[in-house]
Amino acid sequence: MPALIFQSVAIGGAYATGREIVEFGAKYGALGWAAGCAMMVAGTVVAFLVYEVARRYGAYDYRSLLQRLIGPAYWLFDAIYLPLSIAILAVLASATGNILESTLNLNYWVGVGVVVTVSAVTTFYGTGIIEKFNSLGTVLLTVAYVAFAALVIPPNWHRIVEVFHTGDHSLFPDTTLANAALMGLTYAGMGFVIYPSTLFTVRRLRRSRDSAISALLTGVLFVVPWFLTYVALLGFYPDPAVFDAPVPWLQMLNGHGAWVVVIFGVLVGWTLVSTAVGLIQAALARISQNLVDSGKPELTPRTRGMVAVVSLVIAAALSRIGIIDLIATGYLIGAVALIAVFGIPLLVRGPYLILTSATAARLPTPLPTRPDTPSGAPGSGTEELKR
């Protein structure tokens, strides 16, 4: 369950356009696979530490977990999360604008207006319908990725084999496997935005083995759609029409029929809106909780609406920067910041918390002794321990 929740949140905002795979792996051509492998390893290790620390200490929300890791500085996560959410919203708005412009020939701002309007309305009146179809939408999008890969990869298989055979990484001729792996590790830092959404499922984990299995599944599900897109992209390497495109998947699907592009647009559009709504709600919840912790009243419905509108307007304005620059710069800065605040403390303090928790669990806890009962007498703590 933690792995499925992680993928349901990650797959939309992260892999919907294909642009992220270009920036964080595919641009390195035949060496890009190292980025995907590094993501899987990092995702598995980090997921295990997150799940196991949360399981042992009952930290089923991000605030409790961060307090365990960085103490009173836990608010730094919010300081990074909120602006990063705006950047992600901008990417979603830009992607929707580009997709509708390419598929339905609508003006760019019409697409941006769609994601802003639908996100605002569902934030105001609730997201019950979207939440009910969230799991179904994730399954459909995963099936769609497999179908799209099946359409794109076979016709270009000869080019994919050639890229690997010649070791082509002409877009970045000076890069190495280590550089590609480092980029994958950096991108894995974006996962720290997602792990808080999985913590409520940790209640289902009973043993360390459960955490380990869930972590392995998380790491695998994290990169399955990544590798499908990566291999598909290599069929066009290093064509600038694809690798410089805001939405590479649209370029790769050209020539496979208008109905394929329409299905892609509908599924991805749904996912982008759903992800946007989730980010807004999570951001509003964090703001409200911070106010409560400060002894102030939480956000009123009217204030929540105003904050949502302001966030969406800022995101819409930022979307004009372009999805390529937003991902290449904004995501990179956000990932590095999350690694510093969440990732490093987790890797350093997480194992210590797990080990000390295990040690504490093995220590016997003496039963309380009544003040009026002599040591060793019936009813005393000592006697109960003997029994």
GROMACS .gro file of C-alpha atoms in nm:
model
  387
    1MET     CA    1   0.000   0.000   0.000
    2PRO     CA    2   0.275   0.258   0.074
    3ALA     CA    3   0.433   0.185  -0.265
    4LEU     CA    4   0.101   0.225  -0.449
    5ILE     CA    5   0.026   0.554  -0.274
    6PHE     CA    6   0.377   0.679  -0.352
    7GLN     CA    7   0.340   0.595  -0.720
    8SER     CA    8  -0.009   0.744  -0.742
    9VAL     CA    9   0.127   1.079  -0.624
   10ALA     CA   10   0.458   1.063  -0.811
   11ILE     CA   11   0.355   0.940  -1.154
   12GLY     CA   12   0.133   1.236  -1.247
   13GLY     CA   13   0.342   1.536  -1.156
   14ALA     CA   14   0.671   1.363  -1.231
   15TYR     CA   15   0.629   1.154  -1.546
   16ALA     CA   16   0.321   1.287  -1.723
   17THR     CA   17   0.501   1.496  -1.984
   18GLY     CA   18   0.828   1.305  -2.025
   19ARG     CA   19   1.021   1.627  -1.976
   20GLU     CA   20   1.156   1.517  -1.638
   21ILE     CA   21   1.301   1.199  -1.784
   22VAL     CA   22   1.483   1.407  -2.047
   23GLU     CA   23   1.630   1.646  -1.791
   24PHE     CA   24   1.725   1.381  -1.537
   25GLY     CA   25   1.854   1.095  -1.746
   26ALA     CA   26   1.761   1.056  -2.113
   27LYS     CA   27   1.969   1.354  -2.225
   28TYR     CA   28   2.275   1.142  -2.136
   29GLY     CA   29   2.180   0.890  -2.402
   30ALA     CA   30   2.332   0.545  -2.354
   31LEU     CA   31   2.456   0.643  -2.007
   32GLY     CA   32   2.117   0.758  -1.881
   33TRP     CA   33   2.026   0.417  -1.742
   34ALA     CA   34   2.262   0.491  -1.451
   35ALA     CA   35   2.028   0.771  -1.340
   36GLY     CA   36   1.731   0.533  -1.331
   37CYS     CA   37   1.923   0.269  -1.137
   38ALA     CA   38   2.044   0.530  -0.888
   39MET     CA   39   1.685   0.647  -0.844
   40MET     CA   40   1.567   0.293  -0.771
   41VAL     CA   41   1.842   0.227  -0.515
   42ALA     CA   42   1.798   0.564  -0.347
   43GLY     CA   43   1.421   0.530  -0.350
   44THR     CA   44   1.438   0.187  -0.186
   45VAL     CA   45   1.686   0.291   0.087
   46VAL     CA   46   1.507   0.616   0.168
   47ALA     CA   47   1.165   0.449   0.166
   48PHE     CA   48   1.284   0.184   0.414
   49LEU     CA   49   1.420   0.447   0.652
   50VAL     CA   50   1.102   0.655   0.625
   51TYR     CA   51   0.868   0.358   0.674
   52GLU     CA   52   1.068   0.194   0.953
   53VAL     CA   53   1.125   0.511   1.157
   54ALA     CA   54   0.759   0.603   1.116
   55ARG     CA   55   0.651   0.250   1.211
   56ARG     CA   56   0.867   0.225   1.522
   57TYR     CA   57   0.779   0.568   1.657
   58GLY     CA   58   0.419   0.593   1.539
   59ALA     CA   59   0.507   0.898   1.327
   60TYR     CA   60   0.217   0.870   1.086
   61ASP     CA   61   0.231   1.231   0.969
   62TYR     CA   62   0.517   1.432   0.822
   63ARG     CA   63   0.533   1.672   1.117
   64SER     CA   64   0.594   1.394   1.371
   65LEU     CA   65   0.856   1.236   1.146
   66LEU     CA   66   1.042   1.563   1.085
   67GLN     CA   67   1.039   1.642   1.457
   68ARG     CA   68   1.215   1.309   1.513
   69LEU     CA   69   1.475   1.388   1.247
   70ILE     CA   70   1.552   1.760   1.286
   71GLY     CA   71   1.372   1.857   1.605
   72PRO     CA   72   1.240   2.214   1.631
   73ALA     CA   73   1.374   2.296   1.283
   74TYR     CA   74   1.099   2.082   1.126
   75TRP     CA   75   0.936   2.400   0.991
   76LEU     CA   76   1.215   2.420   0.733
   77PHE     CA   77   1.035   2.146   0.540
   78ASP     CA   78   0.733   2.374   0.508
   79ALA     CA   79   0.956   2.663   0.402
   80ILE     CA   80   1.078   2.451   0.110
   81TYR     CA   81   0.757   2.263   0.039
   82LEU     CA   82   0.534   2.567  -0.017
   83PRO     CA   83   0.742   2.748  -0.284
   84LEU     CA   84   0.827   2.415  -0.446
   85SER     CA   85   0.455   2.340  -0.465
   86ILE     CA   86   0.406   2.669  -0.650
   87ALA     CA   87   0.679   2.568  -0.895
   88ILE     CA   88   0.517   2.227  -0.947
   89LEU     CA   89   0.177   2.393  -1.000
   90ALA     CA   90   0.340   2.615  -1.260
   91VAL     CA   91   0.479   2.309  -1.437
   92LEU     CA   92   0.134   2.146  -1.431
   93ALA     CA   93  -0.028   2.461  -1.571
   94SER     CA   94   0.237   2.492  -1.841
   95ALA     CA   95   0.204   2.124  -1.932
   96THR     CA   96  -0.174   2.150  -1.961
   97GLY     CA   97  -0.142   2.460  -2.178
   98ASN     CA   98   0.106   2.288  -2.409
   99ILE     CA   99  -0.095   1.966  -2.431
  100LEU     CA  100  -0.424   2.138  -2.520
  101GLU     CA  101  -0.242   2.364  -2.764
  102SER     CA  102  -0.082   2.065  -2.937
  103THR     CA  103  -0.376   1.825  -2.930
  104LEU     CA  104  -0.682   2.047  -2.970
  105ASN     CA  105  -0.517   2.357  -3.121
  106LEU     CA  106  -0.641   2.571  -2.832
  107ASN     CA  107  -0.462   2.881  -2.716
  108TYR     CA  108  -0.193   2.816  -2.453
  109TRP     CA  109  -0.370   3.027  -2.194
  110VAL     CA  110  -0.691   2.830  -2.239
  111GLY     CA  111  -0.511   2.521  -2.108
  112VAL     CA  112  -0.361   2.718  -1.821
  113GLY     CA  113  -0.705   2.857  -1.744
  114VAL     CA  114  -0.852   2.504  -1.740
  115VAL     CA  115  -0.611   2.372  -1.476
  116VAL     CA  116  -0.646   2.690  -1.268
  117THR     CA  117  -1.027   2.695  -1.284
  118VAL     CA  118  -1.083   2.324  -1.219
  119SER     CA  119  -0.828   2.322  -0.938
  120ALA     CA  120  -0.984   2.628  -0.776
  121VAL     CA  121  -1.339   2.493  -0.800
  122THR     CA  122  -1.249   2.152  -0.656
  123THR     CA  123  -1.052   2.319  -0.376
  124PHE     CA  124  -1.351   2.536  -0.287
  125TYR     CA  125  -1.617   2.265  -0.302
  126GLY     CA  126  -1.420   1.953  -0.216
  127THR     CA  127  -1.241   1.685  -0.412
  128GLY     CA  128  -1.457   1.386  -0.323
  129ILE     CA  129  -1.515   1.288  -0.686
  130ILE     CA  130  -1.148   1.317  -0.780
  131GLU     CA  131  -1.040   1.127  -0.469
  132LYS     CA  132  -1.281   0.843  -0.553
  133PHE     CA  133  -1.130   0.805  -0.898
  134ASN     CA  134  -0.772   0.869  -0.791
  135SER     CA  135  -0.671   0.503  -0.777
  136LEU     CA  136  -0.853   0.424  -1.101
  137GLY     CA  137  -0.685   0.715  -1.275
  138THR     CA  138  -0.342   0.601  -1.161
  139VAL     CA  139  -0.401   0.248  -1.290
  140LEU     CA  140  -0.530   0.380  -1.623
  141LEU     CA  141  -0.231   0.611  -1.661
  142THR     CA  142   0.011   0.327  -1.585
  143VAL     CA  143  -0.162   0.106  -1.843
  144ALA     CA  144  -0.149   0.397  -2.087
  145TYR     CA  145   0.227   0.434  -2.038
  146VAL     CA  146   0.275   0.067  -2.119
  147ALA     CA  147   0.054   0.107  -2.426
  148PHE     CA  148   0.235   0.422  -2.541
  149ALA     CA  149   0.572   0.251  -2.495
  150ALA     CA  150   0.444  -0.046  -2.698
  151LEU     CA  151   0.350   0.195  -2.979
  152VAL     CA  152   0.676   0.390  -2.976
  153ILE     CA  153   0.951   0.140  -2.890
  154PRO     CA  154   0.910  -0.138  -3.153
  155PRO     CA  155   0.923   0.092  -3.460
  156ASN     CA  156   1.237   0.258  -3.324
  157TRP     CA  157   1.404  -0.051  -3.179
  158HIS     CA  158   1.689  -0.041  -3.426
  159ARG     CA  159   1.779   0.313  -3.320
  160ILE     CA  160   1.760   0.221  -2.950
  161VAL     CA  161   1.998  -0.072  -3.006
  162GLU     CA  162   2.231   0.154  -3.205
  163VAL     CA  163   2.243   0.413  -2.924
  164PHE     CA  164   2.345   0.149  -2.671
  165HIS     CA  165   2.582  -0.027  -2.911
  166THR     CA  166   2.773   0.291  -2.997
  167GLY     CA  167   2.745   0.436  -2.646
  168ASP     CA  168   2.595   0.753  -2.794
  169HIS     CA  169   2.571   1.041  -2.546
  170SER     CA  170   2.634   1.317  -2.797
  171LEU     CA  171   2.413   1.575  -2.626
  172PHE     CA  172   2.657   1.566  -2.333
  173PRO     CA  173   2.977   1.419  -2.476
  174ASP     CA  174   3.184   1.484  -2.162
  175THR     CA  175   2.948   1.318  -1.919
  176THR     CA  176   3.019   0.994  -1.733
  177LEU     CA  177   2.817   0.719  -1.568
  178ALA     CA  178   2.892   0.882  -1.232
  179ASN     CA  179   2.747   1.212  -1.353
  180ALA     CA  180   2.432   1.041  -1.475
  181ALA     CA  181   2.396   0.850  -1.147
  182LEU     CA  182   2.443   1.173  -0.950
  183MET     CA  183   2.166   1.337  -1.150
  184GLY     CA  184   1.940   1.040  -1.072
  185LEU     CA  185   2.020   1.070  -0.701
  186THR     CA  186   1.939   1.441  -0.716
  187TYR     CA  187   1.608   1.377  -0.886
  188ALA     CA  188   1.527   1.112  -0.626
  189GLY     CA  189   1.534   1.402  -0.380
  190MET     CA  190   1.202   1.516  -0.527
  191GLY     CA  191   1.056   1.206  -0.364
  192PHE     CA  192   1.084   1.377  -0.028
  193VAL     CA  193   0.784   1.586  -0.131
  194ILE     CA  194   0.587   1.264  -0.178
  195TYR     CA  195   0.680   1.051   0.124
  196PRO     CA  196   0.462   1.251   0.367
  197SER     CA  197   0.156   1.141   0.169
  198THR     CA  198   0.244   0.774   0.233
  199LEU     CA  199   0.288   0.791   0.610
  200PHE     CA  200  -0.074   0.715   0.697
  201THR     CA  201  -0.035   0.374   0.530
  202VAL     CA  202   0.258   0.283   0.758
  203ARG     CA  203   0.001   0.175   1.019
  204ARG     CA  204  -0.040  -0.141   0.811
  205LEU     CA  205   0.326  -0.240   0.857
  206ARG     CA  206   0.385  -0.474   1.153
  207ARG     CA  207   0.748  -0.583   1.116
  208SER     CA  208   1.077  -0.461   0.972
  209ARG     CA  209   1.028  -0.716   0.695
  210ASP     CA  210   0.706  -0.538   0.596
  211SER     CA  211   0.893  -0.207   0.575
  212ALA     CA  212   1.166  -0.368   0.365
  213ILE     CA  213   0.921  -0.523   0.117
  214SER     CA  214   0.723  -0.200   0.090
  215ALA     CA  215   1.046  -0.005   0.035
  216LEU     CA  216   1.162  -0.239  -0.242
  217LEU     CA  217   0.825  -0.211  -0.415
  218THR     CA  218   0.841   0.167  -0.381
  219GLY     CA  219   1.182   0.179  -0.545
  220VAL     CA  220   1.069  -0.046  -0.832
  221LEU     CA  221   0.737   0.129  -0.897
  222PHE     CA  222   0.921   0.463  -0.885
  223VAL     CA  223   1.128   0.378  -1.193
  224VAL     CA  224   0.910   0.147  -1.405
  225PRO     CA  225   0.740   0.436  -1.592
  226TRP     CA  226   1.075   0.619  -1.591
  227PHE     CA  227   1.251   0.337  -1.778
  228LEU     CA  228   0.960   0.293  -2.020
  229THR     CA  229   0.985   0.660  -2.114
  230TYR     CA  230   1.367   0.654  -2.118
  231VAL     CA  231   1.386   0.363  -2.363
  232ALA     CA  232   1.117   0.524  -2.581
  233LEU     CA  233   1.315   0.849  -2.587
  234LEU     CA  234   1.632   0.673  -2.700
  235GLY     CA  235   1.451   0.582  -3.020
  236PHE     CA  236   1.475   0.952  -3.111
  237TYR     CA  237   1.812   1.038  -2.956
  238PRO     CA  238   1.939   1.311  -3.001
  239ASP     CA  239   1.661   1.464  -3.217
  240PRO     CA  240   1.600   1.822  -3.092
  241ALA     CA  241   1.236   1.802  -3.201
  242VAL     CA  242   1.185   1.555  -2.915
  243PHE     CA  243   1.457   1.644  -2.665
  244ASP     CA  244   1.384   2.019  -2.678
  245ALA     CA  245   1.007   1.973  -2.669
  246PRO     CA  246   0.811   2.088  -2.360
  247VAL     CA  247   0.607   1.765  -2.377
  248PRO     CA  248   0.828   1.498  -2.542
  249TRP     CA  249   0.556   1.232  -2.528
  250LEU     CA  250   0.343   1.433  -2.770
  251GLN     CA  251   0.625   1.441  -3.021
  252MET     CA  252   0.692   1.069  -2.984
  253LEU     CA  253   0.324   0.986  -3.036
  254ASN     CA  254   0.298   1.187  -3.359
  255GLY     CA  255   0.202   0.963  -3.648
  256HIS     CA  256   0.017   0.710  -3.434
  257GLY     CA  257  -0.326   0.860  -3.494
  258ALA     CA  258  -0.512   1.155  -3.348
  259TRP     CA  259  -0.706   0.927  -3.114
  260VAL     CA  260  -0.384   0.826  -2.935
  261VAL     CA  261  -0.294   1.191  -2.876
  262VAL     CA  262  -0.645   1.266  -2.751
  263ILE     CA  263  -0.636   0.974  -2.504
  264PHE     CA  264  -0.295   1.091  -2.386
  265GLY     CA  265  -0.424   1.444  -2.341
  266VAL     CA  266  -0.729   1.333  -2.143
  267LEU     CA  267  -0.539   1.099  -1.909
  268VAL     CA  268  -0.250   1.337  -1.850
  269GLY     CA  269  -0.482   1.635  -1.812
  270TRP     CA  270  -0.681   1.450  -1.547
  271THR     CA  271  -0.363   1.358  -1.363
  272LEU     CA  272  -0.224   1.711  -1.376
  273VAL     CA  273  -0.543   1.859  -1.231
  274SER     CA  274  -0.564   1.591  -0.962
  275THR     CA  275  -0.201   1.649  -0.863
  276ALA     CA  276  -0.255   2.026  -0.856
  277VAL     CA  277  -0.555   1.991  -0.624
  278GLY     CA  278  -0.362   1.759  -0.395
  279LEU     CA  279  -0.071   2.002  -0.373
  280ILE     CA  280  -0.301   2.295  -0.292
  281GLN     CA  281  -0.484   2.104  -0.022
  282ALA     CA  282  -0.160   1.980   0.132
  283ALA     CA  283  -0.015   2.332   0.131
  284LEU     CA  284  -0.330   2.475   0.293
  285ALA     CA  285  -0.324   2.203   0.559
  286ARG     CA  286   0.039   2.282   0.642
  287ILE     CA  287  -0.034   2.655   0.670
  288SER     CA  288  -0.331   2.588   0.900
  289GLN     CA  289  -0.131   2.354   1.123
  290ASN     CA  290   0.152   2.604   1.152
  291LEU     CA  291  -0.097   2.869   1.262
  292VAL     CA  292  -0.245   2.633   1.521
  293ASP     CA  293   0.103   2.551   1.655
  294SER     CA  294   0.163   2.924   1.694
  295GLY     CA  295  -0.154   2.964   1.899
  296LYS     CA  296  -0.347   3.131   1.618
  297PRO     CA  297  -0.677   3.022   1.463
  298GLU     CA  298  -0.653   2.805   1.153
  299LEU     CA  299  -0.745   2.929   0.808
  300THR     CA  300  -1.113   3.001   0.751
  301PRO     CA  301  -1.281   2.864   0.437
  302ARG     CA  302  -1.275   3.212   0.286
  303THR     CA  303  -0.904   3.256   0.361
  304ARG     CA  304  -0.829   2.908   0.227
  305GLY     CA  305  -1.003   3.003  -0.096
  306MET     CA  306  -0.807   3.326  -0.123
  307VAL     CA  307  -0.476   3.148  -0.063
  308ALA     CA  308  -0.566   2.888  -0.326
  309VAL     CA  309  -0.654   3.153  -0.583
  310VAL     CA  310  -0.336   3.352  -0.514
  311SER     CA  311  -0.124   3.035  -0.541
  312LEU     CA  312  -0.286   2.939  -0.871
  313VAL     CA  313  -0.249   3.291  -1.014
  314ILE     CA  314   0.121   3.298  -0.920
  315ALA     CA  315   0.164   2.951  -1.071
  316ALA     CA  316  -0.016   3.061  -1.389
  317ALA     CA  317   0.217   3.361  -1.419
  318LEU     CA  318   0.523   3.142  -1.361
  319SER     CA  319   0.401   2.893  -1.621
  320ARG     CA  320   0.493   3.146  -1.889
  321ILE     CA  321   0.858   3.087  -1.796
  322GLY     CA  322   0.817   2.753  -1.967
  323ILE     CA  323   0.809   2.396  -1.850
  324ILE     CA  324   1.169   2.329  -1.958
  325ASP     CA  325   1.323   2.605  -1.744
  326LEU     CA  326   1.089   2.534  -1.451
  327ILE     CA  327   1.192   2.170  -1.437
  328ALA     CA  328   1.560   2.222  -1.515
  329THR     CA  329   1.603   2.498  -1.254
  330GLY     CA  330   1.311   2.497  -1.010
  331TYR     CA  331   1.297   2.122  -0.960
  332LEU     CA  332   1.674   2.099  -0.922
  333ILE     CA  333   1.686   2.368  -0.653
  334GLY     CA  334   1.388   2.215  -0.472
  335ALA     CA  335   1.537   1.866  -0.483
  336VAL     CA  336   1.871   1.982  -0.341
  337ALA     CA  337   1.695   2.176  -0.063
  338LEU     CA  338   1.482   1.874   0.031
  339ILE     CA  339   1.788   1.650   0.038
  340ALA     CA  340   1.954   1.893   0.279
  341VAL     CA  341   1.655   1.926   0.513
  342PHE     CA  342   1.500   1.579   0.490
  343GLY     CA  343   1.735   1.343   0.307
  344ILE     CA  344   2.063   1.393   0.492
  345PRO     CA  345   1.902   1.395   0.841
  346LEU     CA  346   1.713   1.078   0.745
  347LEU     CA  347   2.027   0.900   0.626
  348VAL     CA  348   2.229   1.012   0.929
  349ARG     CA  349   1.976   0.997   1.211
  350GLY     CA  350   1.734   0.738   1.069
  351PRO     CA  351   1.955   0.432   1.131
  352TYR     CA  352   2.032   0.560   1.483
  353LEU     CA  353   1.661   0.596   1.561
  354ILE     CA  354   1.594   0.244   1.430
  355LEU     CA  355   1.881   0.089   1.631
  356THR     CA  356   1.799   0.272   1.954
  357SER     CA  357   1.435   0.180   1.918
  358ALA     CA  358   1.531  -0.189   1.885
  359THR     CA  359   1.758  -0.165   2.189
  360ALA     CA  360   1.490  -0.002   2.397
  361ALA     CA  361   1.243  -0.269   2.293
  362ARG     CA  362   1.471  -0.543   2.428
  363LEU     CA  363   1.517  -0.383   2.771
  364PRO     CA  364   1.280  -0.521   3.039
  365THR     CA  365   1.040  -0.271   3.188
  366PRO     CA  366   0.989  -0.336   3.562
  367LEU     CA  367   0.636  -0.329   3.691
  368PRO     CA  368   0.555  -0.049   3.936
  369THR     CA  369   0.590  -0.124   4.307
  370ARG     CA  370   0.326   0.001   4.550
  371PRO     CA  371   0.484   0.227   4.815
  372ASP     CA  372   0.340   0.023   5.098
  373THR     CA  373   0.458  -0.316   4.967
  374PRO     CA  374   0.803  -0.447   5.074
  375SER     CA  375   1.040  -0.551   4.798
  376GLY     CA  376   0.997  -0.921   4.723
  377ALA     CA  377   0.659  -0.941   4.896
  378PRO     CA  378   0.354  -1.069   4.712
  379GLY     CA  379   0.215  -0.788   4.500
  380SER     CA  380   0.546  -0.606   4.477
  381GLY     CA  381   0.713  -0.535   4.145
  382THR     CA  382   1.001  -0.770   4.227
  383GLU     CA  383   0.769  -1.059   4.303
  384GLU     CA  384   0.573  -0.998   3.985
  385LEU     CA  385   0.894  -1.004   3.781
  386LYS     CA  386   0.993  -1.334   3.946
  387ARG     CA  387   0.660  -1.485   3.859
   0.00000   0.00000   0.00000
